[in-house]
Amino acid sequence: MILTTLEGVPGKDILEHYGIVQGSTVRAKNVGRDIGASFKNLVGGELKGYTDLLNEARQEAMDRMVLQAKQMGANAIVNIRFSTSSVAQGAAEIFAYGTAVLVR
Amino acid sequence: MEEIIFFLILLGIGYSFGILAEKKHYKDIKSREQETLSLAIASFGAKQPLPNASEAKLFVGAVVISSDYFKTFVMALRNILGGRVVAYESLLDRGRREALLRVKEQAIAWGATEVLNIRYETSTIGGNNQKGIAAIEVIAYGTAIR
């Protein structure tokens, strides 16, 4: 599966469009990470625990998107975008979407 | 009285360590930007012919960065007066540059010649307490070609 943010895949032709595919996941922070984060909030800087959490979450959102594209028979997803929103206190939704296509 | 002293101590810690951390981070960012300068990066992509390349791959760089106690306090003051919040500007600047650097470093490791159609996405997470301490998530993503 080729993933790109471009409108097509370089060096390949798009044969067929299958429409939008998407994947999302909602994650909450956990208490252990919160304690670490509250220390960091004092001095500032990167919250590694949260970075990892969001990386995991985004990977899962992408996996779901890829699965959906596979089921359609696509071999690439073009024009991928990400979006994050907080849906509840301490929980974030990570959303990935793109257009599933068949390329050769 | 005790509360005020405690608050001032926290403020002092936040200010001194915050500045220290920021300086260190900026130094790190600048040296890594120099190292990754060879990789061309562009936000092009819309309605332009696709470049010639045999492979394309999506890379994402993410960072969650938090303000320090002092910055949060400054922000609270700023909320009353209004105007430019320099303290948070540098925070976002650091976050964005760090996120882009992570994309570039991964792309270089993969052997990319160029990274195209870079997009940024920013959101706040937090609200874990009532103090209004903000943690900002920045993602940068783009297509590397080789």
PDB file of C-alpha atoms in Angstrom:
ATOM      1  CA  MET A   1       0.000   0.000   0.000  1.00  0.00           C
ATOM      2  CA  ILE A   2       1.479   3.309  -1.108  1.00  0.00           C
ATOM      3  CA  LEU A   3       0.554   6.270   1.049  1.00  0.00           C
ATOM      4  CA  THR A   4       1.115   9.838  -0.079  1.00  0.00           C
ATOM      5  CA  THR A   5      -0.037  13.387   0.534  1.00  0.00           C
ATOM      6  CA  LEU A   6       0.256  14.168  -3.171  1.00  0.00           C
ATOM      7  CA  GLU A   7      -2.562  14.051  -5.678  1.00  0.00           C
ATOM      8  CA  GLY A   8      -1.161  10.964  -7.287  1.00  0.00           C
ATOM      9  CA  VAL A   9       1.706   8.553  -7.020  1.00  0.00           C
ATOM     10  CA  PRO A  10       4.918   9.706  -8.724  1.00  0.00           C
ATOM     11  CA  GLY A  11       5.922   7.437 -11.580  1.00  0.00           C
ATOM     12  CA  LYS A  12       2.571   5.670 -11.652  1.00  0.00           C
ATOM     13  CA  ASP A  13      -0.805   6.174 -13.308  1.00  0.00           C
ATOM     14  CA  ILE A  14      -4.080   6.164 -11.462  1.00  0.00           C
ATOM     15  CA  LEU A  15      -6.372   3.605 -13.070  1.00  0.00           C
ATOM     16  CA  GLU A  16      -9.348   3.812 -10.783  1.00  0.00           C
ATOM     17  CA  HIS A  17     -10.736   5.894  -7.917  1.00  0.00           C
ATOM     18  CA  TYR A  18     -12.554   4.214  -5.054  1.00  0.00           C
ATOM     19  CA  GLY A  19     -13.467   7.282  -3.051  1.00  0.00           C
ATOM     20  CA  ILE A  20     -12.614   8.384   0.467  1.00  0.00           C
ATOM     21  CA  VAL A  21     -11.265   6.003   3.044  1.00  0.00           C
ATOM     22  CA  GLN A  22     -10.864   6.945   6.661  1.00  0.00           C
ATOM     23  CA  GLY A  23      -9.667   5.679   9.970  1.00  0.00           C
ATOM     24  CA  SER A  24      -9.975   7.134  13.404  1.00  0.00           C
ATOM     25  CA  THR A  25      -9.295   6.316  17.004  1.00  0.00           C
ATOM     26  CA  VAL A  26     -10.051   8.009  20.288  1.00  0.00           C
ATOM     27  CA  ARG A  27      -7.445   7.838  23.013  1.00  0.00           C
ATOM     28  CA  ALA A  28      -7.428   8.954  26.602  1.00  0.00           C
ATOM     29  CA  LYS A  29      -4.330   9.784  28.573  1.00  0.00           C
ATOM     30  CA  ASN A  30      -3.486   7.520  31.460  1.00  0.00           C
ATOM     31  CA  VAL A  31      -2.734   8.442  35.028  1.00  0.00           C
ATOM     32  CA  GLY A  32       0.937   7.444  34.960  1.00  0.00           C
ATOM     33  CA  ARG A  33       1.567   9.699  32.022  1.00  0.00           C
ATOM     34  CA  ASP A  34      -0.403  12.463  33.651  1.00  0.00           C
ATOM     35  CA  ILE A  35       1.858  12.494  36.694  1.00  0.00           C
ATOM     36  CA  GLY A  36       4.935  12.708  34.522  1.00  0.00           C
ATOM     37  CA  ALA A  37       3.285  15.409  32.492  1.00  0.00           C
ATOM     38  CA  SER A  38       2.421  17.533  35.497  1.00  0.00           C
ATOM     39  CA  PHE A  39       6.105  17.644  36.444  1.00  0.00           C
ATOM     40  CA  LYS A  40       6.946  18.664  32.925  1.00  0.00           C
ATOM     41  CA  ASN A  41       4.277  21.313  33.018  1.00  0.00           C
ATOM     42  CA  LEU A  42       6.352  23.083  35.637  1.00  0.00           C
ATOM     43  CA  VAL A  43       9.489  23.368  33.549  1.00  0.00           C
ATOM     44  CA  GLY A  44       8.076  22.946  30.059  1.00  0.00           C
ATOM     45  CA  GLY A  45       9.408  20.849  27.221  1.00  0.00           C
ATOM     46  CA  GLU A  46       8.422  17.772  25.329  1.00  0.00           C
ATOM     47  CA  LEU A  47       5.957  15.350  26.898  1.00  0.00           C
ATOM     48  CA  LYS A  48       7.436  12.127  25.527  1.00  0.00           C
ATOM     49  CA  GLY A  49       4.702   9.938  26.986  1.00  0.00           C
ATOM     50  CA  TYR A  50       2.068  11.872  25.084  1.00  0.00           C
ATOM     51  CA  THR A  51       4.111  11.917  21.908  1.00  0.00           C
ATOM     52  CA  ASP A  52       4.322   8.116  22.056  1.00  0.00           C
ATOM     53  CA  LEU A  53       0.629   7.848  22.839  1.00  0.00           C
ATOM     54  CA  LEU A  54      -0.297   9.962  19.850  1.00  0.00           C
ATOM     55  CA  ASN A  55       2.112   8.130  17.577  1.00  0.00           C
ATOM     56  CA  GLU A  56       0.491   4.826  18.522  1.00  0.00           C
ATOM     57  CA  ALA A  57      -2.943   6.291  18.024  1.00  0.00           C
ATOM     58  CA  ARG A  58      -2.116   7.749  14.633  1.00  0.00           C
ATOM     59  CA  GLN A  59      -0.619   4.456  13.525  1.00  0.00           C
ATOM     60  CA  GLU A  60      -3.858   2.727  14.451  1.00  0.00           C
ATOM     61  CA  ALA A  61      -5.948   5.294  12.593  1.00  0.00           C
ATOM     62  CA  MET A  62      -3.757   4.779   9.539  1.00  0.00           C
ATOM     63  CA  ASP A  63      -4.001   0.984   9.836  1.00  0.00           C
ATOM     64  CA  ARG A  64      -7.777   1.223   9.829  1.00  0.00           C
ATOM     65  CA  MET A  65      -7.702   3.477   6.802  1.00  0.00           C
ATOM     66  CA  VAL A  66      -5.381   1.067   4.972  1.00  0.00           C
ATOM     67  CA  LEU A  67      -7.615  -1.881   5.850  1.00  0.00           C
ATOM     68  CA  GLN A  68     -10.612  -0.108   4.399  1.00  0.00           C
ATOM     69  CA  ALA A  69      -8.696   0.668   1.213  1.00  0.00           C
ATOM     70  CA  LYS A  70      -7.555  -2.953   0.898  1.00  0.00           C
ATOM     71  CA  GLN A  71     -11.110  -4.176   1.130  1.00  0.00           C
ATOM     72  CA  MET A  72     -11.988  -1.965  -1.811  1.00  0.00           C
ATOM     73  CA  GLY A  73      -9.169  -3.433  -3.832  1.00  0.00           C
ATOM     74  CA  ALA A  74      -7.002  -0.316  -3.815  1.00  0.00           C
ATOM     75  CA  ASN A  75      -3.222  -0.404  -3.736  1.00  0.00           C
ATOM     76  CA  ALA A  76      -2.571   3.215  -2.853  1.00  0.00           C
ATOM     77  CA  ILE A  77      -4.081   6.072  -0.878  1.00  0.00           C
ATOM     78  CA  VAL A  78      -3.447   9.583  -2.152  1.00  0.00           C
ATOM     79  CA  ASN A  79      -4.033  13.020  -0.718  1.00  0.00           C
ATOM     80  CA  ILE A  80      -3.881  11.852   2.883  1.00  0.00           C
ATOM     81  CA  ARG A  81      -4.689  14.343   5.615  1.00  0.00           C
ATOM     82  CA  PHE A  82      -4.648  14.097   9.384  1.00  0.00           C
ATOM     83  CA  SER A  83      -6.792  15.831  11.877  1.00  0.00           C
ATOM     84  CA  THR A  84      -6.870  15.814  15.652  1.00  0.00           C
ATOM     85  CA  SER A  85      -9.616  17.012  17.889  1.00  0.00           C
ATOM     86  CA  SER A  86     -10.340  16.756  21.564  1.00  0.00           C
ATOM     87  CA  VAL A  87     -13.673  15.090  22.038  1.00  0.00           C
ATOM     88  CA  ALA A  88     -13.771  15.035  25.809  1.00  0.00           C
ATOM     89  CA  GLN A  89     -11.613  16.197  28.648  1.00  0.00           C
ATOM     90  CA  GLY A  90      -8.336  14.342  28.398  1.00  0.00           C
ATOM     91  CA  ALA A  91      -9.313  12.398  25.299  1.00  0.00           C
ATOM     92  CA  ALA A  92      -8.287  13.096  21.742  1.00  0.00           C
ATOM     93  CA  GLU A  93      -9.525  11.798  18.442  1.00  0.00           C
ATOM     94  CA  ILE A  94      -6.970  11.123  15.766  1.00  0.00           C
ATOM     95  CA  PHE A  95      -8.417  10.965  12.311  1.00  0.00           C
ATOM     96  CA  ALA A  96      -6.777  10.086   9.010  1.00  0.00           C
ATOM     97  CA  TYR A  97      -8.420  10.216   5.599  1.00  0.00           C
ATOM     98  CA  GLY A  98      -7.498   9.994   1.968  1.00  0.00           C
ATOM     99  CA  THR A  99      -8.598   8.804  -1.440  1.00  0.00           C
ATOM    100  CA  ALA A 100      -8.207   5.124  -2.246  1.00  0.00           C
ATOM    101  CA  VAL A 101      -6.957   4.496  -5.772  1.00  0.00           C
ATOM    102  CA  LEU A 102      -5.654   1.739  -7.973  1.00  0.00           C
ATOM    103  CA  VAL A 103      -2.285   2.606  -9.517  1.00  0.00           C
ATOM    104  CA  ARG A 104       0.056   0.892 -11.916  1.00  0.00           C
TER     105      ARG A 104
ATOM    106  CA  MET B   1       1.736  34.445  52.801  1.00  0.00           C
ATOM    107  CA  GLU B   2       3.012  30.884  52.514  1.00  0.00           C
ATOM    108  CA  GLU B   3       0.952  30.408  49.425  1.00  0.00           C
ATOM    109  CA  ILE B   4       2.496  33.431  47.783  1.00  0.00           C
ATOM    110  CA  ILE B   5       6.018  32.217  48.574  1.00  0.00           C
ATOM    111  CA  PHE B   6       5.185  28.787  47.194  1.00  0.00           C
ATOM    112  CA  PHE B   7       3.743  30.370  44.080  1.00  0.00           C
ATOM    113  CA  LEU B   8       6.825  32.555  43.586  1.00  0.00           C
ATOM    114  CA  ILE B   9       9.097  29.535  43.986  1.00  0.00           C
ATOM    115  CA  LEU B  10       7.132  27.628  41.353  1.00  0.00           C
ATOM    116  CA  LEU B  11       7.248  30.676  39.121  1.00  0.00           C
ATOM    117  CA  GLY B  12      11.005  30.932  39.604  1.00  0.00           C
ATOM    118  CA  ILE B  13      11.526  27.264  38.818  1.00  0.00           C
ATOM    119  CA  GLY B  14       9.329  27.523  35.776  1.00  0.00           C
ATOM    120  CA  TYR B  15      11.103  30.645  34.549  1.00  0.00           C
ATOM    121  CA  SER B  16      14.694  29.515  35.044  1.00  0.00           C
ATOM    122  CA  PHE B  17      14.315  25.901  33.945  1.00  0.00           C
ATOM    123  CA  GLY B  18      11.913  26.882  31.205  1.00  0.00           C
ATOM    124  CA  ILE B  19      14.415  29.294  29.687  1.00  0.00           C
ATOM    125  CA  LEU B  20      17.188  26.751  30.094  1.00  0.00           C
ATOM    126  CA  ALA B  21      15.130  24.024  28.411  1.00  0.00           C
ATOM    127  CA  GLU B  22      14.117  26.360  25.615  1.00  0.00           C
ATOM    128  CA  LYS B  23      17.685  27.449  24.919  1.00  0.00           C
ATOM    129  CA  LYS B  24      18.842  23.860  24.865  1.00  0.00           C
ATOM    130  CA  HIS B  25      16.024  22.869  22.562  1.00  0.00           C
ATOM    131  CA  TYR B  26      16.703  25.735  20.152  1.00  0.00           C
ATOM    132  CA  LYS B  27      20.392  24.832  20.038  1.00  0.00           C
ATOM    133  CA  ASP B  28      19.448  21.240  19.275  1.00  0.00           C
ATOM    134  CA  ILE B  29      16.934  22.307  16.612  1.00  0.00           C
ATOM    135  CA  LYS B  30      19.419  24.620  14.909  1.00  0.00           C
ATOM    136  CA  SER B  31      22.188  22.058  14.708  1.00  0.00           C
ATOM    137  CA  ARG B  32      19.806  19.400  13.390  1.00  0.00           C
ATOM    138  CA  GLU B  33      18.426  21.844  10.844  1.00  0.00           C
ATOM    139  CA  GLN B  34      21.961  22.385   9.603  1.00  0.00           C
ATOM    140  CA  GLU B  35      22.485  18.636   9.335  1.00  0.00           C
ATOM    141  CA  THR B  36      19.283  18.074   7.378  1.00  0.00           C
ATOM    142  CA  LEU B  37      19.693  21.128   5.154  1.00  0.00           C
ATOM    143  CA  SER B  38      20.599  18.973   2.146  1.00  0.00           C
ATOM    144  CA  LEU B  39      17.091  17.532   1.928  1.00  0.00           C
ATOM    145  CA  ALA B  40      14.830  19.758  -0.128  1.00  0.00           C
ATOM    146  CA  ILE B  41      11.420  20.304   1.297  1.00  0.00           C
ATOM    147  CA  ALA B  42       8.372  21.869  -0.302  1.00  0.00           C
ATOM    148  CA  SER B  43       4.753  22.476   0.443  1.00  0.00           C
ATOM    149  CA  PHE B  44       3.893  22.169  -3.219  1.00  0.00           C
ATOM    150  CA  GLY B  45       1.427  19.542  -4.325  1.00  0.00           C
ATOM    151  CA  ALA B  46      -1.837  21.018  -5.459  1.00  0.00           C
ATOM    152  CA  LYS B  47      -2.548  21.187  -9.186  1.00  0.00           C
ATOM    153  CA  GLN B  48       1.009  20.627 -10.234  1.00  0.00           C
ATOM    154  CA  PRO B  49       2.470  17.834 -12.296  1.00  0.00           C
ATOM    155  CA  LEU B  50       3.766  14.975 -10.218  1.00  0.00           C
ATOM    156  CA  PRO B  51       7.536  14.795  -9.955  1.00  0.00           C
ATOM    157  CA  ASN B  52       9.502  12.003 -11.508  1.00  0.00           C
ATOM    158  CA  ALA B  53      10.317   9.420  -8.898  1.00  0.00           C
ATOM    159  CA  SER B  54      10.156   5.676  -8.553  1.00  0.00           C
ATOM    160  CA  GLU B  55       8.951   5.546  -4.976  1.00  0.00           C
ATOM    161  CA  ALA B  56       6.880   7.679  -2.650  1.00  0.00           C
ATOM    162  CA  LYS B  57       6.259   7.267   1.038  1.00  0.00           C
ATOM    163  CA  LEU B  58       4.359   9.124   3.713  1.00  0.00           C
ATOM    164  CA  PHE B  59       6.291  10.315   6.756  1.00  0.00           C
ATOM    165  CA  VAL B  60       4.860  11.811   9.895  1.00  0.00           C
ATOM    166  CA  GLY B  61       6.646  13.673  12.663  1.00  0.00           C
ATOM    167  CA  ALA B  62       4.816  14.418  15.876  1.00  0.00           C
ATOM    168  CA  VAL B  63       5.674  16.195  19.067  1.00  0.00           C
ATOM    169  CA  VAL B  64       3.732  17.109  22.175  1.00  0.00           C
ATOM    170  CA  ILE B  65       5.242  20.109  23.857  1.00  0.00           C
ATOM    171  CA  SER B  66       4.162  21.761  27.064  1.00  0.00           C
ATOM    172  CA  SER B  67       4.452  25.283  28.345  1.00  0.00           C
ATOM    173  CA  ASP B  68       6.242  25.894  31.630  1.00  0.00           C
ATOM    174  CA  TYR B  69       4.725  27.368  34.758  1.00  0.00           C
ATOM    175  CA  PHE B  70       6.017  30.845  34.007  1.00  0.00           C
ATOM    176  CA  LYS B  71       4.643  30.881  30.481  1.00  0.00           C
ATOM    177  CA  THR B  72       1.287  29.726  31.742  1.00  0.00           C
ATOM    178  CA  PHE B  73       1.307  32.592  34.216  1.00  0.00           C
ATOM    179  CA  VAL B  74       2.258  35.111  31.529  1.00  0.00           C
ATOM    180  CA  MET B  75      -0.556  33.730  29.397  1.00  0.00           C
ATOM    181  CA  ALA B  76      -3.014  34.223  32.220  1.00  0.00           C
ATOM    182  CA  LEU B  77      -1.911  37.862  32.533  1.00  0.00           C
ATOM    183  CA  ARG B  78      -2.103  38.312  28.780  1.00  0.00           C
ATOM    184  CA  ASN B  79      -5.640  37.048  28.820  1.00  0.00           C
ATOM    185  CA  ILE B  80      -6.557  40.085  30.850  1.00  0.00           C
ATOM    186  CA  LEU B  81      -4.603  42.664  28.876  1.00  0.00           C
ATOM    187  CA  GLY B  82      -4.714  41.140  25.418  1.00  0.00           C
ATOM    188  CA  GLY B  83      -2.001  41.400  22.816  1.00  0.00           C
ATOM    189  CA  ARG B  84       0.888  39.391  21.573  1.00  0.00           C
ATOM    190  CA  VAL B  85       1.958  36.352  23.582  1.00  0.00           C
ATOM    191  CA  VAL B  86       5.662  35.977  22.869  1.00  0.00           C
ATOM    192  CA  ALA B  87       6.007  33.135  25.369  1.00  0.00           C
ATOM    193  CA  TYR B  88       3.623  30.929  23.433  1.00  0.00           C
ATOM    194  CA  GLU B  89       4.920  31.976  20.035  1.00  0.00           C
ATOM    195  CA  SER B  90       8.282  30.439  20.773  1.00  0.00           C
ATOM    196  CA  LEU B  91       6.598  27.317  22.118  1.00  0.00           C
ATOM    197  CA  LEU B  92       4.719  26.755  18.868  1.00  0.00           C
ATOM    198  CA  ASP B  93       7.769  27.628  16.818  1.00  0.00           C
ATOM    199  CA  ARG B  94       9.794  24.988  18.657  1.00  0.00           C
ATOM    200  CA  GLY B  95       7.046  22.420  18.228  1.00  0.00           C
ATOM    201  CA  ARG B  96       6.699  22.983  14.497  1.00  0.00           C
ATOM    202  CA  ARG B  97      10.400  22.953  13.794  1.00  0.00           C
ATOM    203  CA  GLU B  98      10.869  19.819  15.885  1.00  0.00           C
ATOM    204  CA  ALA B  99       8.027  18.031  14.096  1.00  0.00           C
ATOM    205  CA  LEU B 100       9.407  18.942  10.669  1.00  0.00           C
ATOM    206  CA  LEU B 101      12.877  17.821  11.725  1.00  0.00           C
ATOM    207  CA  ARG B 102      11.496  14.428  12.681  1.00  0.00           C
ATOM    208  CA  VAL B 103       9.987  14.075   9.217  1.00  0.00           C
ATOM    209  CA  LYS B 104      13.251  15.091   7.590  1.00  0.00           C
ATOM    210  CA  GLU B 105      15.360  12.747   9.686  1.00  0.00           C
ATOM    211  CA  GLN B 106      13.143   9.773   8.891  1.00  0.00           C
ATOM    212  CA  ALA B 107      13.101  10.733   5.205  1.00  0.00           C
ATOM    213  CA  ILE B 108      16.879  11.006   5.070  1.00  0.00           C
ATOM    214  CA  ALA B 109      17.220   7.596   6.723  1.00  0.00           C
ATOM    215  CA  TRP B 110      14.923   6.193   4.027  1.00  0.00           C
ATOM    216  CA  GLY B 111      17.049   7.801   1.318  1.00  0.00           C
ATOM    217  CA  ALA B 112      14.692  10.525   0.158  1.00  0.00           C
ATOM    218  CA  THR B 113      15.738  13.099  -2.389  1.00  0.00           C
ATOM    219  CA  GLU B 114      12.897  15.464  -1.632  1.00  0.00           C
ATOM    220  CA  VAL B 115       9.912  15.840   0.669  1.00  0.00           C
ATOM    221  CA  LEU B 116       6.782  17.247  -0.925  1.00  0.00           C
ATOM    222  CA  ASN B 117       3.441  18.585   0.140  1.00  0.00           C
ATOM    223  CA  ILE B 118       4.258  19.191   3.758  1.00  0.00           C
ATOM    224  CA  ARG B 119       1.239  19.868   5.929  1.00  0.00           C
ATOM    225  CA  TYR B 120       1.043  20.923   9.548  1.00  0.00           C
ATOM    226  CA  GLU B 121      -1.629  20.133  12.040  1.00  0.00           C
ATOM    227  CA  THR B 122      -1.783  21.684  15.486  1.00  0.00           C
ATOM    228  CA  SER B 123      -4.055  20.917  18.372  1.00  0.00           C
ATOM    229  CA  THR B 124      -4.121  21.433  22.086  1.00  0.00           C
ATOM    230  CA  ILE B 125      -4.363  18.563  24.449  1.00  0.00           C
ATOM    231  CA  GLY B 126      -4.509  19.024  28.154  1.00  0.00           C
ATOM    232  CA  GLY B 127      -7.167  20.594  30.201  1.00  0.00           C
ATOM    233  CA  ASN B 128      -6.060  17.992  32.736  1.00  0.00           C
ATOM    234  CA  ASN B 129      -6.340  20.602  35.456  1.00  0.00           C
ATOM    235  CA  GLN B 130      -7.891  23.957  36.032  1.00  0.00           C
ATOM    236  CA  LYS B 131      -4.686  25.962  35.766  1.00  0.00           C
ATOM    237  CA  GLY B 132      -4.990  26.288  32.036  1.00  0.00           C
ATOM    238  CA  ILE B 133      -1.642  24.648  31.426  1.00  0.00           C
ATOM    239  CA  ALA B 134      -1.462  23.900  27.779  1.00  0.00           C
ATOM    240  CA  ALA B 135       0.196  21.062  25.976  1.00  0.00           C
ATOM    241  CA  ILE B 136       0.364  21.528  22.251  1.00  0.00           C
ATOM    242  CA  GLU B 137       0.510  18.735  19.758  1.00  0.00           C
ATOM    243  CA  VAL B 138       2.082  19.443  16.411  1.00  0.00           C
ATOM    244  CA  ILE B 139       2.210  17.010  13.527  1.00  0.00           C
ATOM    245  CA  ALA B 140       4.063  17.577  10.305  1.00  0.00           C
ATOM    246  CA  TYR B 141       3.600  15.163   7.449  1.00  0.00           C
ATOM    247  CA  GLY B 142       4.582  14.914   3.868  1.00  0.00           C
ATOM    248  CA  THR B 143       5.496  12.660   1.000  1.00  0.00           C
ATOM    249  CA  ALA B 144       9.107  11.698   0.565  1.00  0.00           C
ATOM    250  CA  ILE B 145      10.229  10.656  -2.891  1.00  0.00           C
ATOM    251  CA  ARG B 146      13.306   8.867  -4.122  1.00  0.00           C
TER     252      ARG B 146
END
